[in-house]
Short mmCIF file of C-alpha atoms in Angstrom, two decimals:
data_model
loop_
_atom_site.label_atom_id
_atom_site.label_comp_id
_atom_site.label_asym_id
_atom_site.label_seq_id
_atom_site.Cartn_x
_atom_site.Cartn_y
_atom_site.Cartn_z
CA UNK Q 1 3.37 111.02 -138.98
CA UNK Q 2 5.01 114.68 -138.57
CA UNK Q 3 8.33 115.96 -138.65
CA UNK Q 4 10.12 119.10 -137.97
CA UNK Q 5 10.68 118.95 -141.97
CA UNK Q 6 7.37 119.27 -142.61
CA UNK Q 7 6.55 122.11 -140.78
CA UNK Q 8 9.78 124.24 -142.72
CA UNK Q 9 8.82 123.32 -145.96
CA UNK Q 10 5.55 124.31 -145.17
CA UNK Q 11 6.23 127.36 -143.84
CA UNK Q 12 8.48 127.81 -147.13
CA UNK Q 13 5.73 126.66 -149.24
CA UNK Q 14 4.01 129.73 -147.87
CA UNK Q 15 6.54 132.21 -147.74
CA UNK Q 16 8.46 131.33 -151.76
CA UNK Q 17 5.48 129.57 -153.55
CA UNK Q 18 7.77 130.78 -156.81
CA UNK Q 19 10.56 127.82 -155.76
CA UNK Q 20 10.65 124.36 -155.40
CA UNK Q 21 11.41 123.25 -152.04
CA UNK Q 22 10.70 119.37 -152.91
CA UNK Q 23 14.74 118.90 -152.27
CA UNK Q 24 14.00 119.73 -148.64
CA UNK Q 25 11.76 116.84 -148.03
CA UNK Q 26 14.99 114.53 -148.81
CA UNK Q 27 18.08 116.83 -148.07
CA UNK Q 28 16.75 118.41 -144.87
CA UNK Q 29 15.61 115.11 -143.25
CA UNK Q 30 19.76 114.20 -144.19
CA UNK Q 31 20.87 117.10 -142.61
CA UNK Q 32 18.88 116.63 -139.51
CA UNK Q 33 19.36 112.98 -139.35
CA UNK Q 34 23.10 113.62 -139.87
CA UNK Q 35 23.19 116.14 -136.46
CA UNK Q 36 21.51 113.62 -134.15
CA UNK Q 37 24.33 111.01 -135.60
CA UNK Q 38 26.68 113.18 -134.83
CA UNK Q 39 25.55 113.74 -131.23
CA UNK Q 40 24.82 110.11 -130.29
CA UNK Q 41 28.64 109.13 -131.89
CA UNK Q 42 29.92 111.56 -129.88
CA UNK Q 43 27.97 109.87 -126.63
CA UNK Q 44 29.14 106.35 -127.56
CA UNK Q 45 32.78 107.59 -128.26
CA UNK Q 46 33.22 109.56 -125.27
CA UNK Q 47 31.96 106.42 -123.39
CA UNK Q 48 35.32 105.01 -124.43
CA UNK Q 49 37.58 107.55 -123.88
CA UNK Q 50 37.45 108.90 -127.49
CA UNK Q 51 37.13 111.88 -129.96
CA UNK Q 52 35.54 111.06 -133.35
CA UNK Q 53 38.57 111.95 -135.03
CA UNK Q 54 40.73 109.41 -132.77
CA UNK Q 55 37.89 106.94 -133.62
CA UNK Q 56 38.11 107.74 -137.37
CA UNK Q 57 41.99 106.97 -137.33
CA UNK Q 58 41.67 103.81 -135.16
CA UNK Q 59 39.07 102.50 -137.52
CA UNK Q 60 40.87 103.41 -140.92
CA UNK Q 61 43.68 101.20 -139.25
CA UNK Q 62 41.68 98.79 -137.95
CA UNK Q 63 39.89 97.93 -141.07
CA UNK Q 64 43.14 97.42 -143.35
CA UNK Q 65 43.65 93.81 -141.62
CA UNK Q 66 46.65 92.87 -139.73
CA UNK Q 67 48.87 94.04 -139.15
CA UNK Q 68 46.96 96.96 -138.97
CA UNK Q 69 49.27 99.44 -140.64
CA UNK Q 70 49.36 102.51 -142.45
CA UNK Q 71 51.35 104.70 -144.50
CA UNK Q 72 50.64 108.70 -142.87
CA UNK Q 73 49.93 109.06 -146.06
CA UNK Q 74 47.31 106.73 -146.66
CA UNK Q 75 45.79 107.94 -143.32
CA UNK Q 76 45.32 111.41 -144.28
CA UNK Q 77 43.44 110.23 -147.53
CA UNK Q 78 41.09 107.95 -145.94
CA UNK Q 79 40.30 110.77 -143.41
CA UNK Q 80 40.50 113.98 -145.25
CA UNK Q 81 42.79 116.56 -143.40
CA UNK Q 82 45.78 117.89 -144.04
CA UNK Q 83 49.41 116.32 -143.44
CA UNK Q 84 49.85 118.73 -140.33
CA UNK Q 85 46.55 117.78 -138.73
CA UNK Q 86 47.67 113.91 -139.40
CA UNK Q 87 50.82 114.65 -138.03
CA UNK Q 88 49.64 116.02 -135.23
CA UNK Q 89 46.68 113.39 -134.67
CA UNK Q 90 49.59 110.72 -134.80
CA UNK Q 91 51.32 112.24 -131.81
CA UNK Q 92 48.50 112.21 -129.81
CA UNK Q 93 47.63 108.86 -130.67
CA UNK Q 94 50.96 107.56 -129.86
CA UNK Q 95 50.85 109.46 -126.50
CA UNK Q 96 48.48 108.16 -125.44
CA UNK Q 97 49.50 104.39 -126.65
CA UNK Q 98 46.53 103.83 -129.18
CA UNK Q 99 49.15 103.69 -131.85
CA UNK Q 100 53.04 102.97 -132.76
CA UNK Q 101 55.61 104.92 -135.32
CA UNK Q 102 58.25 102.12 -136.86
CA UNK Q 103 60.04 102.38 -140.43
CA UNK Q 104 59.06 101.50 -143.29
CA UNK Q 105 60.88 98.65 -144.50
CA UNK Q 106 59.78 99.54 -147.64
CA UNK Q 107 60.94 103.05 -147.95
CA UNK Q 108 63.80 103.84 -145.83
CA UNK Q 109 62.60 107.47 -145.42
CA UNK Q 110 58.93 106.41 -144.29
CA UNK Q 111 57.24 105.58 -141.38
CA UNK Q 112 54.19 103.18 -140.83
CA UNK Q 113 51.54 103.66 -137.64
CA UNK Q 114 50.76 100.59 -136.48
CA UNK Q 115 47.18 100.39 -133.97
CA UNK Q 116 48.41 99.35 -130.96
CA UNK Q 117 46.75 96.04 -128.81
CA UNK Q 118 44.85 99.01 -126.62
CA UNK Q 119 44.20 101.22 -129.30
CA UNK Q 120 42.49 97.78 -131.33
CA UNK Q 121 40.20 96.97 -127.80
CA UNK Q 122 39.27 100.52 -127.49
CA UNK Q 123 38.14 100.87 -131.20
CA UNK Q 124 36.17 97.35 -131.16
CA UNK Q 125 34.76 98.50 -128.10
CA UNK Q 126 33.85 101.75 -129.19
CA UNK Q 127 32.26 100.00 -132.82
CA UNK Q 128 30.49 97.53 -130.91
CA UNK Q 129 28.28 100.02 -129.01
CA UNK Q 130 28.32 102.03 -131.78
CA UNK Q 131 26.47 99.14 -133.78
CA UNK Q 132 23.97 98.20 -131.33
CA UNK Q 133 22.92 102.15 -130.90
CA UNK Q 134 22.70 102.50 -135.16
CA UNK Q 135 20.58 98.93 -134.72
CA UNK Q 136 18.61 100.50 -132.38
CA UNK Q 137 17.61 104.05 -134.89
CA UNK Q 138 17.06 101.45 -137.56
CA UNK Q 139 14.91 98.82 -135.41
CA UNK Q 140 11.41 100.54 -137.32
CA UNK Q 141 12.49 99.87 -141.02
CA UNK Q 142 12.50 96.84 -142.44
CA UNK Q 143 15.64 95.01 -143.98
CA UNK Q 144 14.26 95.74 -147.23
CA UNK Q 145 13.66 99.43 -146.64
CA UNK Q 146 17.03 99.63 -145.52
CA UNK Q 147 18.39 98.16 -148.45
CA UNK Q 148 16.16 100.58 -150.55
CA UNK Q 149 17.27 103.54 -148.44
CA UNK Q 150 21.38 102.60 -148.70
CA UNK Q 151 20.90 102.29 -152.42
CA UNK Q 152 19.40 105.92 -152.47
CA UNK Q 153 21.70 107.48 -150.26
CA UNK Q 154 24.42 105.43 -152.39
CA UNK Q 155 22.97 107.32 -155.75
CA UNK Q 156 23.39 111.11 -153.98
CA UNK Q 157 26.82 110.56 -151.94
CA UNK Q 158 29.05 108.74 -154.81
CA UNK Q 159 29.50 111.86 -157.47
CA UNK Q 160 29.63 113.67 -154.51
CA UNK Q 161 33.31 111.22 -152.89
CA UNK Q 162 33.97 111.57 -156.67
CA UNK Q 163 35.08 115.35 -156.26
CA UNK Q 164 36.99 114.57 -152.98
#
């Protein structure tokens, strides 16, 4: 079986015999793989009314357990951006009743965001089909491949979240 992969490191093969290009049989395939994730997340999430970034907030809040609450801080760490673009993502979210602002009873000057009963359906939802189309990419590789291939992928990403 044939890839596009194989036909640029070929081709590179050819062109820069003096370099390696072995990292492109891994990295490339990544790369690749990573764009037609992107897509298909994109197709599921628009499906249920949702941008990947709304997703990624619903889900950060979703996952901490009831009653599903965050910190704007703590949001902006699990999702990487900026306290503006949080901000800012917040307001939208509460717009558009996926979320709710209340003090923190903790910290009189804070504020928790709290996923809202919609905002919890529409993330479930969204995870759910989300799930059964990752199943589906996966159905040719057996559990023990996928183990094999997390554990991989595992050894390359963590230095990398290390630096973030």
């Amino acid at each position: 079986m044939r890839d596009e992969v194989d036909g640029l490191v070929e081709a590179w093969r050819t062109e820069r015999p003096d370099l390696d290009v072995e990292p492109l049989q891994v990295l490339s395939r990544v790369s690749r793989l990573a764009r037609h994730l992107d897509r298909a997340r994109r197709t599921v999430f628009t499906d249920h009314d949702l941008e990947p970034w709304e997703f990624d907030v619903l889900a950060e809040l979703r996952r901490s357990g009831p009653p599903y609450e965050l910190s704007p801080g703590r949001l902006l760490r699990a999702t990487l951006v900026t306290s503006g673009t949080m901000t800012n993502r917040i307001d939208r979210l509460a717009a558009a009743g996926l979320v709710r602002r209340h003090p923190d009873p903790a910290d009189k000057r804070g504020v928790l965001v709290r996923l809202s009963n919609g905002g919890r359906e529409r993330v479930d939802a969204a995870l759910a089909d989300l799930l059964t189309y990752e199943e589906s990419l996966l159905s040719g590789v057996s559990p023990e491949d996928r183990r094999v291939l997390a554990r991989l992928l595992r050894s390359i990403l963590s230095p990398l979240d290390e630096w973030d």
